[in-house]
mmCIF file of C-alpha atoms in Angstrom:
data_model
loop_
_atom_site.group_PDB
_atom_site.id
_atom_site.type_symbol
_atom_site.label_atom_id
_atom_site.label_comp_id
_atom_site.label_asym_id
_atom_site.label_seq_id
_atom_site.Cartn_x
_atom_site.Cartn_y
_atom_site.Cartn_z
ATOM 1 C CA UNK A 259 21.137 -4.472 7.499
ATOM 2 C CA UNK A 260 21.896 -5.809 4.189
ATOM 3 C CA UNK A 261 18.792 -6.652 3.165
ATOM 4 C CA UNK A 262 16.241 -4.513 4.919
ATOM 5 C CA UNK A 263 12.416 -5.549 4.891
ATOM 6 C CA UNK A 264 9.233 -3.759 5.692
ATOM 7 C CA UNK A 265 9.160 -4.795 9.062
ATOM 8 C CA UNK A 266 12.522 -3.534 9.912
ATOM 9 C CA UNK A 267 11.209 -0.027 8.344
ATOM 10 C CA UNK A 268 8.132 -0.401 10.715
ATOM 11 C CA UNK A 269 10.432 -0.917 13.969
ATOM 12 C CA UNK A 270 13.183 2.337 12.872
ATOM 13 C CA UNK A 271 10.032 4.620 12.615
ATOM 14 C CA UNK A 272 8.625 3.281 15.786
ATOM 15 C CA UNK A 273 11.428 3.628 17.908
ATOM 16 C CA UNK A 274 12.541 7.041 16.130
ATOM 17 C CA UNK A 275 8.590 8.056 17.175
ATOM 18 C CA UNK A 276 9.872 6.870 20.783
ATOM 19 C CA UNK A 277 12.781 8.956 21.000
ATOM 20 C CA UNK A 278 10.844 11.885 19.874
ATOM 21 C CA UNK A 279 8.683 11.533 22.408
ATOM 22 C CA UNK A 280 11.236 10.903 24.876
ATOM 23 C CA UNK A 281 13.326 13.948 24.270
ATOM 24 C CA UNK A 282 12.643 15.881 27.623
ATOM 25 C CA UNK A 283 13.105 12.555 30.263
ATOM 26 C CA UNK A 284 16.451 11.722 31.868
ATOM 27 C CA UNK A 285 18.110 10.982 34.662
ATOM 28 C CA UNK A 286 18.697 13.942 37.495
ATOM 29 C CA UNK A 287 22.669 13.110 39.490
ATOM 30 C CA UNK A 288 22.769 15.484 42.481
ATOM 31 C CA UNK A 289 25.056 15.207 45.242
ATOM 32 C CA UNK A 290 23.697 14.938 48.390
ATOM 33 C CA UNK A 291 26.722 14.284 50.443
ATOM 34 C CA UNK A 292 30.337 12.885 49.586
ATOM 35 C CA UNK A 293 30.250 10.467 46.792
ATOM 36 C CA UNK A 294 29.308 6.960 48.671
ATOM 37 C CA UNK A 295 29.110 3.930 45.912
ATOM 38 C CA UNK A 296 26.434 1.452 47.009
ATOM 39 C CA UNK A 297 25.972 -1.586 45.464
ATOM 40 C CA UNK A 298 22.974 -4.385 45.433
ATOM 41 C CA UNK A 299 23.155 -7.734 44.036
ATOM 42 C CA UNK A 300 20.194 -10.465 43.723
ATOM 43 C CA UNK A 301 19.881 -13.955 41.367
ATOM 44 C CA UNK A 302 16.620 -15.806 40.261
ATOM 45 C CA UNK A 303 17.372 -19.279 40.267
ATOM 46 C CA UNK A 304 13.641 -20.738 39.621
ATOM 47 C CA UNK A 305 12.981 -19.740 36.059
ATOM 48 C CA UNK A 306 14.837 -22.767 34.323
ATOM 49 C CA UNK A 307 14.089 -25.434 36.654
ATOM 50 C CA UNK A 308 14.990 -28.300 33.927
ATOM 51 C CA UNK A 309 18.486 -26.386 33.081
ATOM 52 C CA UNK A 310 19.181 -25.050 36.276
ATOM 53 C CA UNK A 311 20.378 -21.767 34.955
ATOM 54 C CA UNK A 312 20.153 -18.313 37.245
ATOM 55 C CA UNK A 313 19.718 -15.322 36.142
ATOM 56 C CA UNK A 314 22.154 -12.677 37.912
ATOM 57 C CA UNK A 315 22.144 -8.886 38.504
ATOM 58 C CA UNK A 316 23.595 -5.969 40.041
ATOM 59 C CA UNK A 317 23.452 -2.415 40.199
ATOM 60 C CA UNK A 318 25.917 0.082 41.531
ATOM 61 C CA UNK A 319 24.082 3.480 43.260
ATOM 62 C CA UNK A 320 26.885 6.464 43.264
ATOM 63 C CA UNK A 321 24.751 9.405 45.281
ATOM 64 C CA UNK A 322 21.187 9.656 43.936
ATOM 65 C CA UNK A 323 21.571 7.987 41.237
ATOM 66 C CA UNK A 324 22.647 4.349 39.268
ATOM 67 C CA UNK A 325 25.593 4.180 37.632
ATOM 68 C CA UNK A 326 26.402 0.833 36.814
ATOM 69 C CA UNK A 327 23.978 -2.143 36.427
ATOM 70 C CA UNK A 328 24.016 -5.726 34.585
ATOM 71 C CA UNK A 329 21.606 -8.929 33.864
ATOM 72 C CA UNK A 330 22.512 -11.669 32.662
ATOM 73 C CA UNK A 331 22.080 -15.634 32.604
ATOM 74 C CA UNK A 332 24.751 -18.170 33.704
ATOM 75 C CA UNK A 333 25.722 -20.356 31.581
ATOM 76 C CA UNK A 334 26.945 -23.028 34.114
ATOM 77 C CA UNK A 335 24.152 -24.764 35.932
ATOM 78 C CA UNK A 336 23.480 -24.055 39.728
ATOM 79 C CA UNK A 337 22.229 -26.208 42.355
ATOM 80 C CA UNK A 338 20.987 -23.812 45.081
ATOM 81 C CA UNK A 339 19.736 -19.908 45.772
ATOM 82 C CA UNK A 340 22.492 -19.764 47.503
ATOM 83 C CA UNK A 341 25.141 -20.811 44.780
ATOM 84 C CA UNK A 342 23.551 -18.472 42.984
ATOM 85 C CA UNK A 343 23.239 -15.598 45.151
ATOM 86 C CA UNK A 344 26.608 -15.930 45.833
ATOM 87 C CA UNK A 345 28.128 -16.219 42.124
ATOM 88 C CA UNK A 346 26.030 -12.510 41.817
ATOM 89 C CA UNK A 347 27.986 -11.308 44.554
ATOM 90 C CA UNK A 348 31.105 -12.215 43.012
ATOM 91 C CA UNK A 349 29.677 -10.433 40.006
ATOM 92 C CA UNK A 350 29.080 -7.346 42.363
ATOM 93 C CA UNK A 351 32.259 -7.428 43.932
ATOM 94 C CA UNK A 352 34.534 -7.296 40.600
ATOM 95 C CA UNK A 353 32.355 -4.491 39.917
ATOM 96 C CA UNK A 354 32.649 -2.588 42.787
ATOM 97 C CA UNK A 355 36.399 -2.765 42.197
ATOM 98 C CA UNK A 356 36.532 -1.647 38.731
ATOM 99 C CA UNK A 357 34.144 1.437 40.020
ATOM 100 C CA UNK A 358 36.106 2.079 42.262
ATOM 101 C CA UNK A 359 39.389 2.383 40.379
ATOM 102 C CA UNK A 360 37.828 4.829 37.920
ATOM 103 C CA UNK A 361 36.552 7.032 40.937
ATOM 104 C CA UNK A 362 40.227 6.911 42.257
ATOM 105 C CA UNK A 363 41.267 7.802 38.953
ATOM 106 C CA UNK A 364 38.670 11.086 38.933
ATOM 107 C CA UNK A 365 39.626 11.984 42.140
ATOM 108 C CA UNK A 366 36.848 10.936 44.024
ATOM 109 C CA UNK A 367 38.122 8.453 46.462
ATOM 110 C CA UNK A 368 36.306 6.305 48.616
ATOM 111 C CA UNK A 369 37.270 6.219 52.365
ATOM 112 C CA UNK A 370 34.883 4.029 53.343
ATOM 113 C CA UNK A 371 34.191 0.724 52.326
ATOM 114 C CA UNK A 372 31.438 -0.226 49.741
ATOM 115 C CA UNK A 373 28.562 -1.962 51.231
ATOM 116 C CA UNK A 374 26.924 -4.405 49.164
ATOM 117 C CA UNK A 375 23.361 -5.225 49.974
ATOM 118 C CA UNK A 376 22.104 -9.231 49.538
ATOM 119 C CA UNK A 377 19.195 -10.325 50.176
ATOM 120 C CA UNK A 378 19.871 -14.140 50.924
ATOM 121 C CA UNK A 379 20.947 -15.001 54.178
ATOM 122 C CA UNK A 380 22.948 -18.056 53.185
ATOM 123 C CA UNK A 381 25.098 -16.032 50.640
ATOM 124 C CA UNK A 382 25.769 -13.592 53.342
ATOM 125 C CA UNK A 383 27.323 -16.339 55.955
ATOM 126 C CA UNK A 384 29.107 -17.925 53.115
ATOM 127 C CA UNK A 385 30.369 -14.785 51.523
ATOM 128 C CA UNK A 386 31.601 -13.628 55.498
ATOM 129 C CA UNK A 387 32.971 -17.322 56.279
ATOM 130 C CA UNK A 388 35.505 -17.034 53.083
ATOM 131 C CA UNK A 389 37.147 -14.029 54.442
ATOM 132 C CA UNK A 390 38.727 -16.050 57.594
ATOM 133 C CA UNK A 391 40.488 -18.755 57.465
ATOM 134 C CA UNK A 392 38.905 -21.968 59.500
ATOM 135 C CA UNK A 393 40.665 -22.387 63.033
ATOM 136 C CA UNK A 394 40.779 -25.982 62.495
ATOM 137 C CA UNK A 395 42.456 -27.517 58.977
ATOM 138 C CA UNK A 396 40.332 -29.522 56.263
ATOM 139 C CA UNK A 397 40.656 -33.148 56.232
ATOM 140 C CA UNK A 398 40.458 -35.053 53.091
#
């Protein structure tokens, strides 16, 4: 910003030509029924096979449309899909919560609860065995 160079002129014009162009697209919200809040999750844990780092995402659907969504890279190693599935599902969940505390706060309160849809079968059974506790206590 302070010291501006023909190539940063280049990119404002290009991306003000973009927005010009862009001016009639956007995103349609219409309700179809009550307000149900959705959420996915998903990780990619083979890109940095050296470092070990996942990438995670979410994205929350409210309706017909997305509301909330995030990427990002870990920075703490993983060692399996499923520890990394599972730390996007954490990711999810917080989210979910926070989502649904604003909704409460508009008035539009969610009666059921949110599902959350993952895709790995390992996060699933871990994410469902955390919510009981074991019948039988942990020996160390």
């Amino acid at each position: 910003m302070q010291k501006p160079c023909e190539g940063h002129w280049s990119a404002a014009k290009r991306f003000l030509k973009y927005l010009n162009g862009t001016q009639d697209f956007g995103l349609k919200y219409t309700q179809v029924g009550d307000f149900s809040l959705i959420g996915y999750s998903d990780s990619y844990f083979d890109g940095e096979k050296e470092t070990r780092v996942s990438t995670l995402g979410y994205a929350m659907r409210l309706e017909s449309g997305v509301v909330s969504c995030r990427s990002h890279k870990k920075s703490a190693p993983v060692d399996s899909t499923t520890e990394a599935e599972y730390m996007s599902v954490v990711e999810a969940t917080k989210e979910i919560g926070w989502l649904r505390k604003i909704l409460e706060d508009l008035q539009v309160k969610q009666v059921q609860s949110t599902p959350l849809m993952i895709d790995n079968t390992s996060a699933i059974k871990l994410a469902k065995n955390l919510l009981w506790p074991p019948t039988t206590p942990l020996l160390i």
